[in-house]
Amino acid sequence: MTDDLTAEILRNALAVAAEEASIVVVRSAYSTFIVEGADAAAAILDARGRLVAHSLSTALIQCASLRSALPYVLRAYPAESMEPGEVFVLNDVYQGGIHANDLLVFRPVFLDGAPAYFTGTLIHVADLSGLSAGGMASDATDVFLEGLQLPPIKIATADGLVEDMVRVLAANSRTPGKLVGDLRALIAGANVATRRLEEIAAAHTPAGLARGVDEHLAHTERRMRAGLAGLPPGTHRGEYRLDDGHLVRVAVTADGTGGLVVDFDGTDEQVPLPINSGFSQTHGGVMYAVRCFVDPSLPMNEGCFAPVEVRMPPGTLVNCTPPFPGGGRFGTVAAAEEAIFAALTGASPDGGGVAASGILQAFSVSGARRPWLHMSFDLGGMGARDGYDGPDATGALFGGGRNIVPQVEPIEARLPVRVEEVSLIPGSGGAGRHRGGLGTRTVIRMLEDARVDTRGDRLLRPPPGAAGGEPGRAGGYYRERRDGTREPLGTKATRQPLAAGEALVVETSGGGGYGDPAERGEAALRRDLADGRVTAPGEDA
């Protein structure tokens, strides 16, 4: 067997171990949003904190989270003090976490008597306290109102769960059974990845595994630098404004040899609203945006991170500090990504570019009289780009991987709701030489009294077009009364009542168009009409 073939087998074995861990978490979880929406991630890291392998069939925004949080676990529990079978958990946004409802779990992997690697998993658990069920309170003015805060703590040993801590967590959840089930799923995923890594070490020897990891990361870094070397050298600037009026600014400096600096100096200061982002989420968004300009087949590991320096001034929208909330970070992260796209595509020598996308619109519906919870991230249309129409209903920007919108049948089987419509909205993509992707409409009828929380962006300021293209159609949230009349809910509504028989209507924004609409060919226009992506004059979408 050649050295190259051995290396390739090892690389794939590591990637499969991380991927299998994420699948185990999803299939073991209790929350419908996880089981059907697959909002999960898993990773393998080494004792130096380097990202060795990451699951890729999950939201790409999470690629930096486990990597960012592990140093804080090691600060609280030094590696030399750890014992086999111990598992640690945290959710602290200021220590590499995401927000209260996202739990990050780590298990050390012992080789030759010491922790040599760590396996990590994360998911958005059903509920962990806070003003609104599911951690969706858009009126939280500090982090304490978003939910229970967890610094790194020990949650399991070789003897099983630390029951005292489990009881504390369960007591702070509106759905304690689902929370504990989700926690067990996280640990199960970390356990599976640990076993796979031990098997890999046995097959290659610990020393051989260490050499293989070093070579794997170095190989990825060489490929990443080669891709970044193709970016126009110099400093390129971009910005994007949120619905709330707050601005994210970025300067991207390429050295022409494969190094990149992404600097958010000049971004607006953090605010006492859950639109700020913790540093790990912003870093993940940066890596997603940068990877759009290099070989998409690159594995996600430390080799991707090494050439990219990210500067996130503390106390700004992209790097919140205590006690400012960070739960609604995705609008800010998506704005950071759009700013990077604007900076780099504006510097492109061929004049190419991309229009803005309709990002995900989050919402939760919870029982008013008994505890139940439904959460979803409905996706807008992607922006068009030079040469291509925007894809429909994929506008998470950092989503990727599995579909993160829960499916109808399991929702109706488990919850007192009826899903009456999930459809594309004709004409919602911005017009242009290349059309923006379409947004979606979802109608959920309540069979019991409920409350709804919403968290959206690019609804008041719809995604703009590029190179003369038109903006996408703005989406929104609506209450539909029993008589069919609709009234708008706020883009960041909190605990709004929905009576049995009323419906929540969620419409996501379409992506912006690219180029002059007058330049769209007749064949493309006829195809749009035949496919139902646009409506005939006088028809209502």
Coordinates of C-alpha atoms in Angstrom, one line a residue:
M1 CA 0.0 0.0 0.0
T2 CA 1.5 3.4 -1.0
D3 CA 2.0 6.2 1.5
D4 CA -0.4 8.4 -0.5
L5 CA -3.2 5.7 -0.4
T6 CA -2.6 5.3 3.4
A7 CA -2.9 9.0 3.9
E8 CA -6.1 9.2 1.9
I9 CA -7.6 6.3 3.9
L10 CA -6.8 8.1 7.1
R11 CA -8.2 11.4 6.0
N12 CA -11.5 9.8 5.0
A13 CA -11.6 7.8 8.2
L14 CA -11.3 10.9 10.3
A15 CA -14.0 12.7 8.3
V16 CA -16.3 9.8 8.5
A17 CA -15.9 9.6 12.3
A18 CA -17.0 13.2 12.7
E19 CA -19.9 12.7 10.2
E20 CA -21.0 9.5 12.0
A21 CA -21.1 11.4 15.3
S22 CA -23.4 14.1 13.9
I23 CA -25.7 11.5 12.4
V24 CA -25.9 9.6 15.8
V25 CA -26.8 12.9 17.5
V26 CA -29.6 13.7 15.1
R27 CA -31.0 10.1 15.2
S28 CA -30.8 9.9 19.0
A29 CA -32.2 13.4 19.8
Y30 CA -35.7 13.9 21.2
S31 CA -36.4 17.4 19.8
T32 CA -38.3 17.5 16.6
F33 CA -36.2 20.3 15.3
I34 CA -33.1 18.2 15.7
V35 CA -34.5 14.9 14.5
E36 CA -36.1 16.4 11.4
G37 CA -34.1 19.6 10.9
A38 CA -30.6 18.2 11.7
D39 CA -29.3 21.4 13.4
A40 CA -26.2 19.6 14.7
A41 CA -22.5 19.4 14.3
A42 CA -19.6 17.2 15.4
A43 CA -15.8 17.5 15.3
I44 CA -12.5 15.9 16.2
L45 CA -9.8 18.1 17.6
D46 CA -6.3 17.4 19.0
A47 CA -4.9 18.2 22.4
R48 CA -3.4 21.4 20.9
G49 CA -6.9 22.6 20.0
R50 CA -6.5 22.1 16.3
L51 CA -9.6 21.1 14.3
V52 CA -8.8 17.7 12.8
A53 CA -12.2 16.9 11.1
H54 CA -15.6 18.4 11.1
S55 CA -19.0 17.1 10.0
L56 CA -20.1 18.8 6.7
S57 CA -23.7 17.8 6.4
T58 CA -24.7 20.3 9.0
A59 CA -24.8 24.1 9.2
L60 CA -21.4 25.5 8.2
I61 CA -21.7 28.4 10.5
Q62 CA -20.8 26.0 13.3
C63 CA -17.4 25.1 11.9
A64 CA -15.6 27.4 14.3
S65 CA -17.7 26.8 17.4
L66 CA -16.2 23.6 18.9
R67 CA -12.8 24.8 17.8
S68 CA -13.3 28.1 19.6
A69 CA -14.7 26.6 22.8
L70 CA -12.2 23.8 23.5
P71 CA -9.5 26.2 24.9
Y72 CA -12.0 27.4 27.5
V73 CA -12.7 23.8 28.6
L74 CA -9.0 23.1 28.9
R75 CA -8.6 26.3 30.9
A76 CA -11.3 25.2 33.4
Y77 CA -10.2 21.5 33.4
P78 CA -6.5 21.1 32.5
A79 CA -5.9 18.0 30.4
E80 CA -3.6 16.4 33.0
S81 CA -6.6 16.5 35.5
M82 CA -9.0 14.7 33.1
E83 CA -10.0 11.0 33.5
P84 CA -11.2 8.5 30.8
G85 CA -15.0 8.7 30.3
E86 CA -15.4 12.3 31.5
V87 CA -17.6 14.6 29.4
F88 CA -17.8 18.4 29.5
V89 CA -20.5 20.8 28.4
L90 CA -20.8 24.6 27.9
N91 CA -23.0 27.1 26.2
D92 CA -21.3 30.4 27.2
V93 CA -21.4 32.7 24.1
Y94 CA -18.3 34.6 25.5
Q95 CA -16.3 31.3 25.8
G96 CA -16.7 30.1 22.2
G97 CA -20.4 29.1 22.6
I98 CA -23.3 30.2 20.5
H99 CA -26.3 31.0 22.8
A100 CA -28.1 29.4 25.7
N101 CA -29.9 26.8 23.7
D102 CA -26.9 25.4 21.9
L103 CA -25.0 22.9 24.0
L104 CA -21.4 22.0 23.2
V105 CA -20.2 18.7 24.5
F106 CA -16.5 17.5 24.6
R107 CA -15.0 14.1 25.5
P108 CA -11.2 13.5 25.8
V109 CA -9.8 10.6 23.9
F110 CA -7.0 8.9 25.8
L111 CA -4.1 7.4 24.0
D112 CA -1.0 6.1 25.8
G113 CA -2.5 7.2 29.1
A114 CA -3.2 10.9 28.3
P115 CA -5.8 13.0 26.4
A116 CA -4.5 13.2 22.8
Y117 CA -7.7 14.2 21.1
F118 CA -11.2 15.5 21.8
T119 CA -14.5 14.6 20.2
G120 CA -17.1 17.3 20.2
T121 CA -20.8 17.6 19.4
L122 CA -23.4 20.4 19.5
I123 CA -27.1 20.9 18.9
H124 CA -29.8 23.4 19.6
V125 CA -31.7 21.8 22.5
A126 CA -35.4 22.3 22.8
D127 CA -35.4 24.8 25.7
L128 CA -33.1 26.0 28.4
S129 CA -34.9 28.8 30.2
G130 CA -35.0 32.4 29.1
L131 CA -37.8 34.8 28.4
S132 CA -39.3 32.8 25.5
A133 CA -39.5 29.1 24.8
G134 CA -36.7 27.8 22.6
G135 CA -34.4 30.7 23.3
M136 CA -36.1 33.0 20.7
A137 CA -36.7 36.1 22.9
S138 CA -36.1 39.1 20.6
D139 CA -36.6 41.5 23.5
A140 CA -33.8 40.1 25.6
T141 CA -31.6 43.1 26.7
D142 CA -28.9 41.0 28.3
V143 CA -27.6 37.5 28.1
F144 CA -29.3 36.4 31.3
L145 CA -32.7 36.8 29.7
E146 CA -31.7 34.5 26.8
G147 CA -31.4 31.4 29.0
L148 CA -29.4 29.5 31.6
Q149 CA -25.6 30.3 31.2
L150 CA -23.2 27.4 31.4
P151 CA -19.4 27.8 31.7
P152 CA -17.5 24.6 31.1
I153 CA -18.8 22.0 33.5
K154 CA -18.4 18.2 33.9
I155 CA -21.6 16.5 32.8
A156 CA -20.6 12.8 32.8
T157 CA -17.9 10.4 34.1
A158 CA -17.1 6.8 33.4
D159 CA -19.9 5.9 35.8
G160 CA -22.5 7.9 33.8
L161 CA -24.2 11.3 33.9
V162 CA -23.5 13.7 36.8
E163 CA -27.1 13.6 38.0
D164 CA -26.9 16.7 40.1
M165 CA -26.1 18.8 37.1
V166 CA -28.7 17.0 35.0
R167 CA -31.4 17.9 37.5
V168 CA -30.3 21.5 37.4
L169 CA -30.6 21.6 33.7
A170 CA -33.9 19.8 33.6
A171 CA -35.3 22.2 36.2
N172 CA -34.5 25.1 33.9
S173 CA -36.3 23.7 30.9
R174 CA -39.9 24.0 29.8
T175 CA -39.4 20.6 28.1
P176 CA -37.2 18.7 30.5
G177 CA -37.7 15.3 29.0
K178 CA -36.6 16.5 25.6
L179 CA -33.7 18.4 27.0
V180 CA -32.3 15.4 28.9
G181 CA -32.8 13.2 25.8
D182 CA -31.0 15.8 23.6
L183 CA -28.1 15.9 26.2
R184 CA -27.8 12.1 26.0
A185 CA -27.8 12.3 22.2
L186 CA -24.9 14.7 22.3
I187 CA -22.9 12.4 24.6
A188 CA -23.8 9.4 22.4
G189 CA -22.3 11.2 19.4
A190 CA -19.1 12.1 21.2
N191 CA -18.8 8.5 22.4
V192 CA -19.2 7.1 18.9
A193 CA -16.5 9.5 17.6
T194 CA -14.3 8.5 20.5
R195 CA -14.6 4.8 19.7
R196 CA -13.9 5.4 16.0
L197 CA -10.8 7.5 16.8
E198 CA -9.5 4.7 19.1
E199 CA -10.0 2.2 16.3
I200 CA -8.1 4.5 13.9
A201 CA -5.3 4.8 16.4
A202 CA -5.1 1.1 16.9
A203 CA -4.9 0.6 13.1
H204 CA -2.2 3.2 12.5
T205 CA -0.6 3.4 16.0
P206 CA -0.9 6.6 18.1
A207 CA 2.4 7.9 16.6
G208 CA 1.2 7.1 13.1
L209 CA -2.1 8.8 13.7
A210 CA -0.3 11.9 14.9
R211 CA 1.9 12.0 11.8
G212 CA -1.1 11.5 9.6
V213 CA -3.0 14.3 11.3
D214 CA -0.1 16.7 10.8
E215 CA 0.3 15.7 7.2
H216 CA -3.5 16.0 6.6
L217 CA -3.7 19.5 8.1
A218 CA -0.6 20.6 6.2
H219 CA -2.0 19.3 3.0
T220 CA -5.2 21.2 3.5
E221 CA -3.4 24.4 4.4
R222 CA -1.3 24.2 1.2
R223 CA -4.5 23.8 -0.9
M224 CA -6.2 26.6 1.0
R225 CA -3.3 29.0 0.5
A226 CA -3.1 28.1 -3.2
G227 CA -6.8 29.1 -3.5
L228 CA -6.4 32.3 -1.6
A229 CA -3.4 33.3 -3.7
G230 CA -5.7 33.7 -6.6
L231 CA -7.6 36.6 -4.9
P232 CA -6.7 40.1 -6.0
P233 CA -3.9 41.4 -3.8
G234 CA -4.6 44.5 -1.7
T235 CA -7.2 45.7 0.8
H236 CA -10.8 45.5 -0.3
R237 CA -13.7 46.9 1.7
G238 CA -17.4 46.0 2.0
E239 CA -20.4 46.6 4.3
Y240 CA -23.9 45.4 4.9
R241 CA -26.7 47.0 6.9
L242 CA -29.2 45.1 9.1
D243 CA -32.9 45.8 9.2
D244 CA -32.3 47.6 12.5
G245 CA -30.0 50.0 10.8
H246 CA -26.8 48.7 12.3
L247 CA -23.8 48.3 10.0
V248 CA -21.2 45.6 9.6
R249 CA -18.0 46.8 7.9
V250 CA -15.1 44.7 6.8
A251 CA -11.7 45.2 5.2
V252 CA -10.3 42.1 3.5
T253 CA -6.5 42.1 2.8
A254 CA -5.0 39.5 0.5
D255 CA -1.2 39.4 0.3
G256 CA -1.2 37.6 -3.0
T257 CA 0.7 34.6 -1.7
G258 CA -2.1 32.8 0.2
G259 CA -2.5 34.9 3.3
L260 CA -5.7 36.7 4.2
V261 CA -6.7 39.2 6.9
V262 CA -10.4 39.9 7.6
D263 CA -10.8 42.9 9.8
F264 CA -14.1 44.2 11.1
D265 CA -12.8 47.4 12.5
G266 CA -15.5 50.1 12.0
T267 CA -18.4 47.8 12.6
D268 CA -21.1 49.3 14.9
E269 CA -20.9 48.8 18.6
Q270 CA -22.9 46.0 20.3
V271 CA -26.4 46.8 21.4
P272 CA -28.7 45.6 24.2
L273 CA -30.7 43.4 21.8
P274 CA -30.1 39.8 20.6
I275 CA -28.7 40.8 17.2
N276 CA -25.0 40.7 18.3
S277 CA -22.8 37.7 17.5
G278 CA -20.3 35.9 19.6
F279 CA -16.8 35.6 18.2
S280 CA -17.1 31.9 17.3
Q281 CA -20.2 32.5 15.1
T282 CA -18.6 35.4 13.3
H283 CA -15.5 33.4 12.7
G284 CA -17.6 30.5 11.3
G285 CA -19.3 32.9 8.9
V286 CA -16.0 34.3 7.8
M287 CA -14.8 30.8 7.0
Y288 CA -17.9 30.1 5.0
A289 CA -17.6 33.3 2.9
V290 CA -13.9 32.8 2.3
R291 CA -14.4 29.2 1.3
C292 CA -16.7 30.3 -1.5
F293 CA -13.6 31.6 -3.3
V294 CA -11.5 28.5 -3.0
D295 CA -11.8 24.8 -3.9
P296 CA -15.2 23.6 -2.5
S297 CA -13.8 20.1 -2.0
L298 CA -11.4 21.2 0.7
P299 CA -12.0 19.4 4.0
M300 CA -12.9 21.6 6.9
N301 CA -10.0 21.4 9.4
E302 CA -7.3 23.6 10.9
G303 CA -5.6 23.9 7.5
C304 CA -8.5 26.1 6.3
F305 CA -8.2 28.3 9.4
A306 CA -4.4 28.8 9.4
P307 CA -4.0 31.2 6.5
V308 CA -7.0 33.4 7.6
E309 CA -6.5 36.0 10.3
V310 CA -9.8 37.3 11.6
R311 CA -9.9 40.5 13.6
M312 CA -13.2 41.1 15.5
P313 CA -13.0 44.1 17.8
P314 CA -14.5 43.3 21.2
G315 CA -17.7 45.1 22.1
T316 CA -19.0 45.3 18.5
L317 CA -21.8 43.5 16.7
V318 CA -19.5 40.8 15.6
N319 CA -17.8 40.1 19.0
C320 CA -20.2 40.8 21.9
T321 CA -18.9 41.1 25.5
P322 CA -20.8 40.6 28.8
P323 CA -23.6 41.1 29.5
F324 CA -24.8 41.9 25.9
P325 CA -27.0 39.2 24.3
G326 CA -25.9 37.1 21.3
G327 CA -28.8 34.8 20.6
G328 CA -29.9 36.5 17.4
R329 CA -26.5 36.4 15.8
F330 CA -27.4 34.9 12.4
G331 CA -28.5 38.2 10.9
T332 CA -25.2 39.8 11.9
V333 CA -23.2 36.8 10.7
A334 CA -25.0 36.9 7.4
A335 CA -24.3 40.6 7.1
A336 CA -20.6 39.9 7.7
E337 CA -20.6 37.3 4.9
E338 CA -22.4 39.7 2.5
A339 CA -19.8 42.4 3.4
I340 CA -17.0 39.9 2.5
F341 CA -18.7 39.0 -0.7
A342 CA -19.0 42.6 -1.6
A343 CA -15.4 43.3 -0.8
L344 CA -13.9 40.4 -2.8
T345 CA -16.3 40.4 -5.8
G346 CA -15.9 44.2 -6.1
A347 CA -12.2 43.6 -6.5
S348 CA -12.6 40.8 -9.0
P349 CA -10.7 41.6 -12.3
D350 CA -13.5 40.2 -14.4
G351 CA -16.1 42.4 -12.8
G352 CA -18.2 39.5 -11.5
G353 CA -20.3 39.8 -8.4
V354 CA -23.2 38.4 -6.4
A355 CA -26.5 39.9 -5.2
A356 CA -27.7 39.7 -1.6
S357 CA -29.7 36.7 -0.4
G358 CA -32.8 36.3 1.7
I359 CA -31.5 34.7 4.8
L360 CA -33.2 32.3 7.2
Q361 CA -36.2 33.5 9.2
A362 CA -36.4 31.8 12.6
F363 CA -39.5 31.4 14.6
S364 CA -40.9 29.3 17.5
V365 CA -44.4 28.3 18.4
S366 CA -45.1 27.1 21.9
G367 CA -48.1 25.9 23.9
A368 CA -50.0 28.5 25.9
R369 CA -51.7 26.0 28.2
R370 CA -49.3 23.1 28.2
P371 CA -45.6 22.7 27.3
W372 CA -44.9 21.9 23.7
L373 CA -42.5 23.6 21.2
H374 CA -42.0 23.9 17.5
M375 CA -39.0 25.7 16.0
S376 CA -38.0 26.3 12.4
F377 CA -35.6 28.2 10.2
D378 CA -37.3 28.9 7.0
L379 CA -35.0 29.9 4.1
G380 CA -35.1 32.7 1.6
G381 CA -33.9 32.8 -1.9
M382 CA -30.2 33.1 -2.7
G383 CA -29.0 36.1 -4.7
A384 CA -28.2 35.8 -8.4
R385 CA -24.6 36.1 -9.6
D386 CA -22.8 36.8 -12.8
G387 CA -23.9 34.0 -15.1
Y388 CA -26.3 32.2 -12.8
D389 CA -29.8 32.6 -11.3
G390 CA -30.1 32.3 -7.6
P391 CA -31.2 29.0 -6.1
D392 CA -34.6 28.9 -4.5
A393 CA -35.2 28.6 -0.7
T394 CA -31.5 28.0 0.2
G395 CA -30.6 31.4 1.5
A396 CA -29.1 30.5 4.8
L397 CA -25.7 31.5 3.4
F398 CA -24.0 29.5 6.1
G399 CA -26.4 26.6 6.0
G400 CA -25.3 23.9 3.6
G401 CA -25.5 20.3 4.3
R402 CA -28.9 18.8 5.3
N403 CA -32.2 20.5 5.0
I404 CA -32.7 22.4 8.3
V405 CA -36.5 22.9 7.7
P406 CA -38.4 20.2 9.6
Q407 CA -40.7 18.1 7.5
V408 CA -44.5 18.3 7.6
E409 CA -45.5 14.8 8.7
P410 CA -43.4 14.5 11.8
I411 CA -44.4 18.0 12.9
E412 CA -48.1 17.2 12.6
A413 CA -47.6 13.8 14.3
R414 CA -45.9 15.2 17.3
L415 CA -47.4 18.6 17.8
P416 CA -50.9 20.2 17.9
V417 CA -50.6 22.0 14.6
R418 CA -51.6 21.5 11.0
V419 CA -49.2 22.6 8.2
E420 CA -51.5 23.9 5.4
E421 CA -48.9 25.2 3.0
V422 CA -45.2 25.1 2.2
S423 CA -44.6 26.7 -1.2
L424 CA -42.3 28.9 -3.3
I425 CA -43.5 32.4 -3.8
P426 CA -43.7 33.2 -7.5
G427 CA -42.0 36.5 -8.4
S428 CA -40.2 36.9 -5.1
G429 CA -36.8 36.7 -6.7
G430 CA -35.4 40.0 -7.8
A431 CA -35.5 40.6 -11.5
G432 CA -32.3 40.9 -13.5
R433 CA -30.4 39.4 -16.4
H434 CA -30.1 36.6 -13.8
R435 CA -33.1 36.2 -11.5
G436 CA -32.8 35.9 -7.7
G437 CA -33.9 32.8 -6.0
L438 CA -37.5 32.5 -4.7
G439 CA -38.6 32.8 -1.1
T440 CA -41.1 30.5 0.6
R441 CA -44.5 30.7 2.2
T442 CA -45.4 28.4 5.2
V443 CA -48.8 28.4 6.8
I444 CA -49.2 26.6 10.2
R445 CA -52.6 26.3 11.7
M446 CA -52.9 26.1 15.5
L447 CA -55.0 23.3 17.0
E448 CA -54.4 24.7 20.5
D449 CA -53.8 28.1 21.9
A450 CA -50.2 29.0 21.4
R451 CA -47.6 31.8 21.5
V452 CA -45.2 32.7 18.7
D453 CA -41.8 34.3 18.7
T454 CA -40.2 35.6 15.5
R455 CA -36.6 36.6 14.6
G456 CA -36.0 37.7 11.0
D457 CA -33.9 40.1 9.0
R458 CA -33.9 41.5 5.4
L459 CA -37.6 42.0 5.7
L460 CA -37.6 45.8 6.2
R461 CA -34.5 46.1 3.9
P462 CA -35.0 43.5 1.3
P463 CA -31.9 41.9 -0.3
P464 CA -30.6 44.3 -2.8
G465 CA -29.7 43.4 -6.4
A466 CA -26.3 43.8 -8.0
A467 CA -25.0 45.3 -11.3
G468 CA -28.5 46.8 -12.0
G469 CA -30.5 43.9 -10.7
E470 CA -33.6 44.5 -8.6
P471 CA -34.0 43.6 -4.9
G472 CA -35.9 40.5 -3.9
R473 CA -39.4 40.7 -2.6
A474 CA -39.4 41.3 1.2
G475 CA -40.9 38.5 3.4
G476 CA -42.6 38.8 6.7
Y477 CA -44.5 37.1 9.6
Y478 CA -48.3 37.3 9.8
R479 CA -51.2 36.2 12.0
E480 CA -54.1 34.7 9.9
R481 CA -57.4 35.0 11.7
R482 CA -60.1 32.4 11.5
D483 CA -61.9 34.5 8.9
G484 CA -58.9 34.5 6.6
T485 CA -57.8 38.1 7.3
R486 CA -54.1 38.6 7.9
E487 CA -52.2 41.1 10.0
P488 CA -48.4 41.5 10.3
L489 CA -46.5 40.4 13.3
G490 CA -43.2 42.1 14.0
T491 CA -40.0 41.0 12.4
K492 CA -38.8 40.4 16.0
A493 CA -42.1 39.7 17.8
T494 CA -42.2 38.1 21.2
R495 CA -44.7 35.8 22.8
Q496 CA -47.6 36.9 20.5
P497 CA -50.8 34.9 21.1
L498 CA -52.2 32.6 18.5
A499 CA -55.7 31.2 19.3
A500 CA -56.7 27.7 18.3
G501 CA -57.9 28.0 14.7
E502 CA -55.6 30.9 13.8
A503 CA -52.5 30.4 11.7
L504 CA -48.9 31.6 11.6
V505 CA -47.9 32.6 8.1
V506 CA -44.1 32.9 7.4
E507 CA -42.9 34.4 4.1
T508 CA -39.2 34.5 3.4
S509 CA -37.5 37.1 1.3
G510 CA -36.4 36.4 -2.3
G511 CA -32.8 36.9 -3.4
G512 CA -31.6 40.0 -5.3
G513 CA -31.3 39.9 -9.1
Y514 CA -28.1 40.4 -11.1
G515 CA -27.8 42.6 -14.1
D516 CA -30.3 44.7 -16.1
P517 CA -33.7 43.0 -16.2
A518 CA -34.1 44.1 -19.8
E519 CA -31.2 41.9 -20.7
R520 CA -32.9 38.6 -19.6
G521 CA -33.4 36.5 -22.7
E522 CA -36.9 35.7 -24.0
A523 CA -36.3 31.9 -23.6
A524 CA -35.5 32.5 -19.9
L525 CA -38.6 34.6 -19.4
R526 CA -40.8 32.0 -21.0
R527 CA -39.2 29.3 -18.8
D528 CA -39.8 31.4 -15.7
L529 CA -43.5 31.7 -16.5
A530 CA -43.9 28.0 -17.5
D531 CA -42.2 26.9 -14.3
G532 CA -44.3 29.2 -12.1
R533 CA -41.3 31.2 -10.9
V534 CA -43.0 34.4 -12.0
T535 CA -46.7 35.3 -12.5
A536 CA -48.4 36.7 -15.5
P537 CA -49.2 40.4 -15.4
G538 CA -52.2 41.1 -13.2
E539 CA -51.8 37.8 -11.2
D540 CA -51.2 37.9 -7.4
A541 CA -48.3 35.9 -6.0

